[in-house]
C-alpha cells in the first residue's frame, strides 16, 4: 500500500498542553508530521490519514531529546483554539493551520 508523509509548521504563541498529558510545552514553532495511506480501487487519487505526530524537541526532563508525540486533529484544534488571543486581531497562516499573531506595534 502506498503511503506518504507530509510536514507542516505550527506556531504556538503561548505555552500549551495536549489532551492526555499534563506536561506544559513551551510556546514556539513545532513540526507536524502526518502519515497517510492511498485509498485503493478509486478512479481518482485519494489519501486517508493514518497518524499525526507533533515533533517535540527537548523538555525539562530530557533536554536535547526529540520525541514524536501522537496527536489527533481534535487535540490540535483544541490546543490552537486555546492559544488564540482574540485581542491580537491578526493571524498568520502555516501550511496546515491558521494561528494568531500578536500586534508588534
Short mmCIF file of N, CA, C and O in Angstrom, two decimals:
data_model
loop_
_atom_site.label_atom_id
_atom_site.label_comp_id
_atom_site.label_asym_id
_atom_site.label_seq_id
_atom_site.Cartn_x
_atom_site.Cartn_y
_atom_site.Cartn_z
N UNK A 1 0.85 -1.18 0.00
CA UNK A 1 0.00 0.00 0.00
C UNK A 1 0.89 1.24 0.00
O UNK A 1 1.84 1.33 0.76
N UNK A 2 0.57 2.17 -0.86
CA UNK A 2 1.35 3.40 -0.98
C UNK A 2 1.02 4.34 0.19
O UNK A 2 -0.13 4.55 0.53
N UNK A 3 2.07 4.89 0.79
CA UNK A 3 1.88 5.86 1.86
C UNK A 3 2.68 7.11 1.55
O UNK A 3 3.59 7.10 0.72
N UNK A 4 2.32 8.19 2.22
CA UNK A 4 3.07 9.43 2.09
C UNK A 4 3.13 10.11 3.46
O UNK A 4 2.26 9.91 4.30
N UNK A 5 4.16 10.91 3.62
CA UNK A 5 4.34 11.67 4.85
C UNK A 5 4.48 13.14 4.48
O UNK A 5 5.23 13.48 3.57
N UNK A 6 3.72 13.98 5.16
CA UNK A 6 3.82 15.42 4.93
C UNK A 6 4.19 16.12 6.23
O UNK A 6 3.86 15.64 7.32
N UNK A 7 4.90 17.22 6.12
CA UNK A 7 5.30 18.02 7.27
C UNK A 7 4.76 19.44 7.11
O UNK A 7 4.74 19.97 6.01
N UNK A 8 4.36 20.00 8.21
CA UNK A 8 3.98 21.41 8.22
C UNK A 8 4.41 22.00 9.55
O UNK A 8 4.77 21.29 10.48
N UNK A 9 4.42 23.30 9.63
CA UNK A 9 4.84 24.01 10.84
C UNK A 9 3.61 24.56 11.55
O UNK A 9 2.69 25.08 10.93
N UNK A 10 3.62 24.44 12.87
CA UNK A 10 2.61 25.06 13.72
C UNK A 10 3.31 26.02 14.65
O UNK A 10 4.37 25.69 15.19
N UNK A 11 2.74 27.18 14.87
CA UNK A 11 3.33 28.15 15.78
C UNK A 11 2.36 28.39 16.93
O UNK A 11 1.21 28.77 16.71
N UNK A 12 2.84 28.17 18.14
CA UNK A 12 2.07 28.47 19.35
C UNK A 12 2.66 29.71 19.99
O UNK A 12 3.88 29.79 20.21
N UNK A 13 1.82 30.67 20.28
CA UNK A 13 2.27 31.92 20.88
C UNK A 13 2.37 31.84 22.39
O UNK A 13 3.00 32.68 23.02
N UNK A 14 1.70 30.85 22.98
CA UNK A 14 1.69 30.67 24.43
C UNK A 14 2.05 29.23 24.76
O UNK A 14 1.89 28.34 23.93
N UNK A 15 2.51 29.00 26.00
CA UNK A 15 2.72 27.64 26.46
C UNK A 15 1.41 26.88 26.33
O UNK A 15 0.33 27.48 26.47
N UNK A 16 1.47 25.57 26.08
CA UNK A 16 0.25 24.81 25.84
C UNK A 16 0.41 23.38 26.31
O UNK A 16 1.51 22.91 26.59
N UNK A 17 -0.73 22.69 26.42
CA UNK A 17 -0.75 21.27 26.74
C UNK A 17 -1.56 20.54 25.67
O UNK A 17 -2.35 21.16 24.96
N UNK A 18 -1.33 19.25 25.56
CA UNK A 18 -2.11 18.41 24.67
C UNK A 18 -2.97 17.47 25.50
O UNK A 18 -2.60 17.10 26.62
N UNK A 19 -4.11 17.08 24.97
CA UNK A 19 -5.01 16.18 25.66
C UNK A 19 -4.26 14.92 26.07
O UNK A 19 -3.49 14.37 25.29
N UNK A 20 -4.49 14.48 27.32
CA UNK A 20 -3.86 13.26 27.79
C UNK A 20 -2.50 13.47 28.42
O UNK A 20 -1.86 12.51 28.85
N UNK A 21 -2.03 14.71 28.49
CA UNK A 21 -0.73 14.99 29.08
C UNK A 21 -0.83 16.25 29.94
O UNK A 21 -1.47 17.22 29.56
N UNK A 22 -0.19 16.21 31.10
CA UNK A 22 -0.16 17.38 31.98
C UNK A 22 1.07 18.25 31.70
O UNK A 22 1.20 19.33 32.26
N UNK A 23 1.96 17.77 30.82
CA UNK A 23 3.19 18.49 30.54
C UNK A 23 2.90 19.79 29.78
O UNK A 23 2.20 19.80 28.78
N UNK A 24 3.45 20.87 30.29
CA UNK A 24 3.30 22.17 29.65
C UNK A 24 4.42 22.32 28.63
O UNK A 24 5.60 22.28 28.97
N UNK A 25 4.04 22.45 27.37
CA UNK A 25 5.02 22.63 26.28
C UNK A 25 5.21 24.11 26.04
O UNK A 25 4.25 24.89 26.07
N UNK A 26 6.45 24.54 25.77
CA UNK A 26 6.70 25.97 25.60
C UNK A 26 6.17 26.51 24.27
O UNK A 26 6.06 25.78 23.28
N UNK A 27 5.87 27.78 24.27
CA UNK A 27 5.47 28.46 23.03
C UNK A 27 6.60 28.32 22.03
O UNK A 27 7.76 28.18 22.38
N UNK A 28 6.23 28.33 20.75
CA UNK A 28 7.25 28.24 19.70
C UNK A 28 6.73 27.51 18.49
O UNK A 28 5.53 27.26 18.35
N UNK A 29 7.64 27.19 17.60
CA UNK A 29 7.30 26.53 16.34
C UNK A 29 7.53 25.03 16.48
O UNK A 29 8.55 24.60 17.00
N UNK A 30 6.57 24.26 15.99
CA UNK A 30 6.62 22.80 16.06
C UNK A 30 6.36 22.21 14.69
O UNK A 30 5.57 22.76 13.91
N UNK A 31 7.00 21.09 14.40
CA UNK A 31 6.72 20.35 13.17
C UNK A 31 5.56 19.41 13.42
O UNK A 31 5.52 18.72 14.44
N UNK A 32 4.62 19.37 12.49
CA UNK A 32 3.53 18.41 12.49
C UNK A 32 3.81 17.44 11.36
O UNK A 32 3.97 17.84 10.21
N UNK A 33 3.88 16.15 11.69
CA UNK A 33 4.16 15.11 10.71
C UNK A 33 2.90 14.27 10.56
O UNK A 33 2.39 13.73 11.55
N UNK A 34 2.38 14.18 9.33
CA UNK A 34 1.15 13.44 9.06
C UNK A 34 1.46 12.30 8.11
O UNK A 34 2.06 12.51 7.05
N UNK A 35 1.06 11.09 8.50
CA UNK A 35 1.22 9.91 7.65
C UNK A 35 -0.14 9.54 7.08
O UNK A 35 -1.13 9.46 7.80
N UNK A 36 -0.16 9.31 5.76
CA UNK A 36 -1.40 8.98 5.07
C UNK A 36 -1.19 7.76 4.17
O UNK A 36 -0.08 7.51 3.72
N UNK A 37 -2.28 7.03 3.93
CA UNK A 37 -2.22 5.89 3.02
C UNK A 37 -3.14 6.16 1.84
O UNK A 37 -4.20 6.78 1.99
N UNK A 38 -2.72 5.70 0.67
CA UNK A 38 -3.52 5.90 -0.53
C UNK A 38 -4.68 4.92 -0.53
O UNK A 38 -4.51 3.73 -0.23
N UNK A 39 -5.86 5.42 -0.85
CA UNK A 39 -7.04 4.57 -0.95
C UNK A 39 -7.03 3.85 -2.28
O UNK A 39 -6.83 4.47 -3.33
N UNK A 40 -7.22 2.56 -2.25
CA UNK A 40 -7.17 1.73 -3.46
C UNK A 40 -8.57 1.58 -4.07
O UNK A 40 -9.58 1.69 -3.38
N UNK A 41 -8.61 1.31 -5.36
CA UNK A 41 -9.86 0.99 -6.02
C UNK A 41 -10.70 2.19 -6.43
O UNK A 41 -11.84 2.02 -6.84
N UNK A 42 -10.15 3.37 -6.34
CA UNK A 42 -10.89 4.57 -6.75
C UNK A 42 -10.42 5.00 -8.13
O UNK A 42 -9.33 4.67 -8.56
N UNK A 43 -11.25 5.76 -8.81
CA UNK A 43 -10.88 6.26 -10.13
C UNK A 43 -10.10 7.57 -10.04
O UNK A 43 -9.74 8.15 -11.05
N UNK A 44 -9.86 8.03 -8.81
CA UNK A 44 -9.09 9.25 -8.58
C UNK A 44 -8.16 8.98 -7.40
O UNK A 44 -8.36 8.04 -6.65
N UNK A 45 -7.15 9.80 -7.24
CA UNK A 45 -6.18 9.63 -6.16
C UNK A 45 -6.73 10.27 -4.89
O UNK A 45 -7.12 11.44 -4.89
N UNK A 46 -6.74 9.49 -3.81
CA UNK A 46 -7.19 10.00 -2.51
C UNK A 46 -6.39 9.32 -1.41
O UNK A 46 -5.97 8.17 -1.56
N UNK A 47 -6.18 10.04 -0.32
CA UNK A 47 -5.44 9.52 0.81
C UNK A 47 -6.27 9.64 2.08
O UNK A 47 -7.09 10.54 2.21
N UNK A 48 -5.99 8.73 3.02
CA UNK A 48 -6.65 8.75 4.33
C UNK A 48 -5.54 8.89 5.37
O UNK A 48 -4.53 8.20 5.32
N UNK A 49 -5.77 9.77 6.34
CA UNK A 49 -4.79 9.97 7.39
C UNK A 49 -4.71 8.75 8.29
O UNK A 49 -5.72 8.25 8.76
N UNK A 50 -3.50 8.25 8.49
CA UNK A 50 -3.26 7.12 9.39
C UNK A 50 -2.85 7.61 10.77
O UNK A 50 -3.28 7.06 11.77
N UNK A 51 -1.99 8.61 10.81
CA UNK A 51 -1.47 9.09 12.09
C UNK A 51 -0.92 10.50 11.93
O UNK A 51 -0.54 10.91 10.83
N UNK A 52 -0.88 11.21 13.04
CA UNK A 52 -0.27 12.54 13.07
C UNK A 52 0.58 12.63 14.33
O UNK A 52 0.22 12.08 15.38
N UNK A 53 1.72 13.30 14.20
CA UNK A 53 2.66 13.43 15.31
C UNK A 53 3.13 14.86 15.41
O UNK A 53 3.41 15.51 14.40
N UNK A 54 3.25 15.34 16.64
CA UNK A 54 3.84 16.64 16.90
C UNK A 54 5.28 16.38 17.35
O UNK A 54 5.52 15.63 18.29
N UNK A 55 6.23 16.98 16.65
CA UNK A 55 7.64 16.79 16.98
C UNK A 55 8.01 17.76 18.09
O UNK A 55 7.96 18.97 17.92
N UNK A 56 8.38 17.20 19.24
CA UNK A 56 8.74 18.00 20.42
C UNK A 56 10.23 17.80 20.68
O UNK A 56 10.67 16.68 20.93
N UNK A 57 10.99 18.89 20.59
CA UNK A 57 12.43 18.82 20.79
C UNK A 57 12.78 19.41 22.14
O UNK A 57 12.47 20.57 22.41
N UNK A 58 13.38 18.57 22.98
CA UNK A 58 13.82 19.00 24.30
C UNK A 58 12.66 19.25 25.24
O UNK A 58 11.58 19.65 24.82
N UNK A 59 12.84 18.93 26.46
CA UNK A 59 11.92 19.26 27.53
C UNK A 59 12.72 19.25 28.83
O UNK A 59 13.85 18.78 28.84
N UNK A 60 12.17 19.76 29.91
CA UNK A 60 12.95 19.85 31.15
C UNK A 60 13.50 18.49 31.63
O UNK A 60 14.59 18.42 32.17
N UNK A 61 12.77 17.42 31.37
CA UNK A 61 13.23 16.09 31.82
C UNK A 61 14.31 15.53 30.91
O UNK A 61 15.16 14.78 31.35
N UNK A 62 14.25 15.84 29.62
CA UNK A 62 15.19 15.27 28.63
C UNK A 62 15.65 16.33 27.64
O UNK A 62 15.29 16.29 26.46
N UNK A 63 16.46 17.29 28.06
CA UNK A 63 16.90 18.32 27.12
C UNK A 63 17.70 17.69 25.97
O UNK A 63 18.44 16.75 26.16
N UNK A 64 17.48 18.20 24.77
CA UNK A 64 18.19 17.69 23.60
C UNK A 64 17.55 16.48 22.96
O UNK A 64 17.95 16.06 21.89
N UNK A 65 16.54 15.92 23.56
CA UNK A 65 15.86 14.74 23.02
C UNK A 65 14.67 15.18 22.17
O UNK A 65 13.94 16.09 22.53
N UNK A 66 14.49 14.51 21.02
CA UNK A 66 13.35 14.79 20.15
C UNK A 66 12.36 13.65 20.25
O UNK A 66 12.74 12.48 20.15
N UNK A 67 11.10 13.98 20.46
CA UNK A 67 10.03 12.99 20.56
C UNK A 67 8.98 13.26 19.49
O UNK A 67 8.69 14.41 19.18
N UNK A 68 8.41 12.19 18.96
CA UNK A 68 7.28 12.29 18.05
C UNK A 68 6.05 11.90 18.85
O UNK A 68 5.83 10.73 19.13
N UNK A 69 5.25 12.89 19.24
CA UNK A 69 4.08 12.62 20.09
C UNK A 69 2.83 12.48 19.23
O UNK A 69 2.48 13.38 18.46
N UNK A 70 2.14 11.34 19.36
CA UNK A 70 0.90 11.17 18.60
C UNK A 70 -0.12 12.23 19.01
O UNK A 70 -0.24 12.57 20.18
N UNK A 71 -0.83 12.75 18.02
CA UNK A 71 -1.81 13.80 18.29
C UNK A 71 -2.96 13.64 17.29
O UNK A 71 -2.75 13.29 16.14
N UNK A 72 -4.15 13.89 17.76
CA UNK A 72 -5.32 13.83 16.86
C UNK A 72 -5.63 15.22 16.33
O UNK A 72 -5.19 16.23 16.89
N UNK A 73 -6.39 15.27 15.26
CA UNK A 73 -6.81 16.56 14.70
C UNK A 73 -7.61 17.35 15.73
O UNK A 73 -7.47 18.57 15.84
N UNK A 74 -8.45 16.65 16.51
CA UNK A 74 -9.26 17.32 17.53
C UNK A 74 -8.36 17.93 18.61
O UNK A 74 -8.61 19.05 19.07
N UNK A 75 -7.32 17.20 19.03
CA UNK A 75 -6.39 17.73 20.04
C UNK A 75 -5.69 18.99 19.53
O UNK A 75 -5.55 19.97 20.26
N UNK A 76 -5.25 18.95 18.27
CA UNK A 76 -4.59 20.12 17.70
C UNK A 76 -5.53 21.31 17.61
O UNK A 76 -5.16 22.44 17.93
N UNK A 77 -6.75 21.05 17.20
CA UNK A 77 -7.73 22.12 17.09
C UNK A 77 -7.98 22.77 18.45
O UNK A 77 -8.04 23.98 18.57
N UNK A 78 -8.09 21.93 19.50
CA UNK A 78 -8.31 22.47 20.85
C UNK A 78 -7.10 23.27 21.32
O UNK A 78 -7.25 24.36 21.86
N UNK A 79 -5.90 22.73 21.12
CA UNK A 79 -4.69 23.42 21.57
C UNK A 79 -4.52 24.75 20.84
O UNK A 79 -4.19 25.76 21.46
N UNK A 80 -4.75 24.76 19.52
CA UNK A 80 -4.65 26.01 18.77
C UNK A 80 -5.75 26.98 19.18
O UNK A 80 -5.53 28.19 19.23
N UNK A 81 -6.95 26.47 19.47
CA UNK A 81 -8.04 27.32 19.93
C UNK A 81 -7.73 27.99 21.26
O UNK A 81 -8.01 29.17 21.45
N UNK A 82 -7.12 27.22 22.18
CA UNK A 82 -6.74 27.80 23.48
C UNK A 82 -5.63 28.83 23.31
O UNK A 82 -5.51 29.77 24.08
N UNK A 83 -4.79 28.66 22.30
CA UNK A 83 -3.67 29.56 22.06
C UNK A 83 -4.14 30.88 21.45
O UNK A 83 -3.45 31.88 21.53
N UNK A 84 -5.32 30.87 20.83
CA UNK A 84 -5.82 32.05 20.14
C UNK A 84 -6.03 33.21 21.10
O UNK A 84 -6.61 33.06 22.15
N UNK A 85 -5.54 34.35 20.71
CA UNK A 85 -5.68 35.55 21.51
C UNK A 85 -6.56 36.53 20.76
O UNK A 85 -6.10 37.22 19.85
N UNK A 86 -7.86 36.60 21.09
CA UNK A 86 -8.78 37.46 20.34
C UNK A 86 -8.35 38.92 20.30
O UNK A 86 -8.65 39.64 19.38
N UNK A 87 -7.62 39.39 21.30
CA UNK A 87 -7.20 40.79 21.35
C UNK A 87 -6.12 41.09 20.31
O UNK A 87 -5.87 42.24 19.99
N UNK A 88 -5.47 40.06 19.80
CA UNK A 88 -4.37 40.27 18.86
C UNK A 88 -4.87 40.86 17.55
O UNK A 88 -4.21 41.68 16.95
N UNK A 89 -6.01 40.37 17.07
CA UNK A 89 -6.63 40.96 15.90
C UNK A 89 -6.11 40.52 14.56
O UNK A 89 -6.69 40.83 13.54
N UNK A 90 -4.98 39.82 14.48
CA UNK A 90 -4.48 39.37 13.20
C UNK A 90 -4.01 37.92 13.32
O UNK A 90 -3.83 37.41 14.40
N UNK A 91 -3.82 37.28 12.18
CA UNK A 91 -3.40 35.89 12.18
C UNK A 91 -2.29 35.68 11.18
O UNK A 91 -2.12 36.46 10.24
N UNK A 92 -1.50 34.64 11.41
CA UNK A 92 -0.54 34.18 10.41
C UNK A 92 -0.98 32.79 10.00
O UNK A 92 -1.62 32.08 10.77
N UNK A 93 -0.67 32.39 8.79
CA UNK A 93 -1.10 31.09 8.29
C UNK A 93 0.11 30.19 8.11
O UNK A 93 1.10 30.60 7.52
N UNK A 94 0.01 28.97 8.64
CA UNK A 94 1.04 27.98 8.41
C UNK A 94 0.57 27.10 7.27
O UNK A 94 -0.49 27.32 6.70
N UNK A 95 1.32 26.05 6.95
CA UNK A 95 0.94 25.14 5.88
C UNK A 95 -0.42 24.49 6.15
O UNK A 95 -1.16 24.22 5.23
N UNK A 96 -0.73 24.23 7.40
CA UNK A 96 -1.92 23.45 7.70
C UNK A 96 -2.95 24.19 8.53
O UNK A 96 -4.11 23.83 8.54
N UNK A 97 -2.55 25.22 9.27
CA UNK A 97 -3.45 25.85 10.23
C UNK A 97 -3.25 27.36 10.26
O UNK A 97 -2.20 27.86 9.89
N UNK A 98 -4.23 28.06 10.76
CA UNK A 98 -4.11 29.49 10.99
C UNK A 98 -3.96 29.71 12.48
O UNK A 98 -4.73 29.15 13.26
N UNK A 99 -2.97 30.48 12.86
CA UNK A 99 -2.73 30.73 14.28
C UNK A 99 -2.60 32.24 14.49
O UNK A 99 -2.26 32.98 13.57
N UNK A 100 -2.89 32.71 15.70
CA UNK A 100 -2.88 34.15 15.95
C UNK A 100 -1.46 34.73 15.94
O UNK A 100 -0.50 34.06 16.24
N UNK A 101 -1.38 36.01 15.57
CA UNK A 101 -0.11 36.73 15.61
C UNK A 101 -0.33 38.00 16.38
O UNK A 101 -1.24 38.77 16.11
N UNK A 102 0.51 38.23 17.39
CA UNK A 102 0.36 39.42 18.20
C UNK A 102 0.77 40.65 17.40
O UNK A 102 1.68 40.61 16.59
N UNK A 103 0.08 41.76 17.67
CA UNK A 103 0.42 43.03 17.04
C UNK A 103 1.70 43.55 17.67
O UNK A 103 1.76 43.74 18.88
N UNK A 104 2.74 43.75 16.89
CA UNK A 104 4.04 44.13 17.41
C UNK A 104 4.25 45.65 17.41
O UNK A 104 5.35 46.12 17.61
N UNK A 105 3.21 46.41 17.16
CA UNK A 105 3.37 47.86 17.12
C UNK A 105 3.16 48.48 18.46
O UNK A 105 2.73 47.93 19.39
#
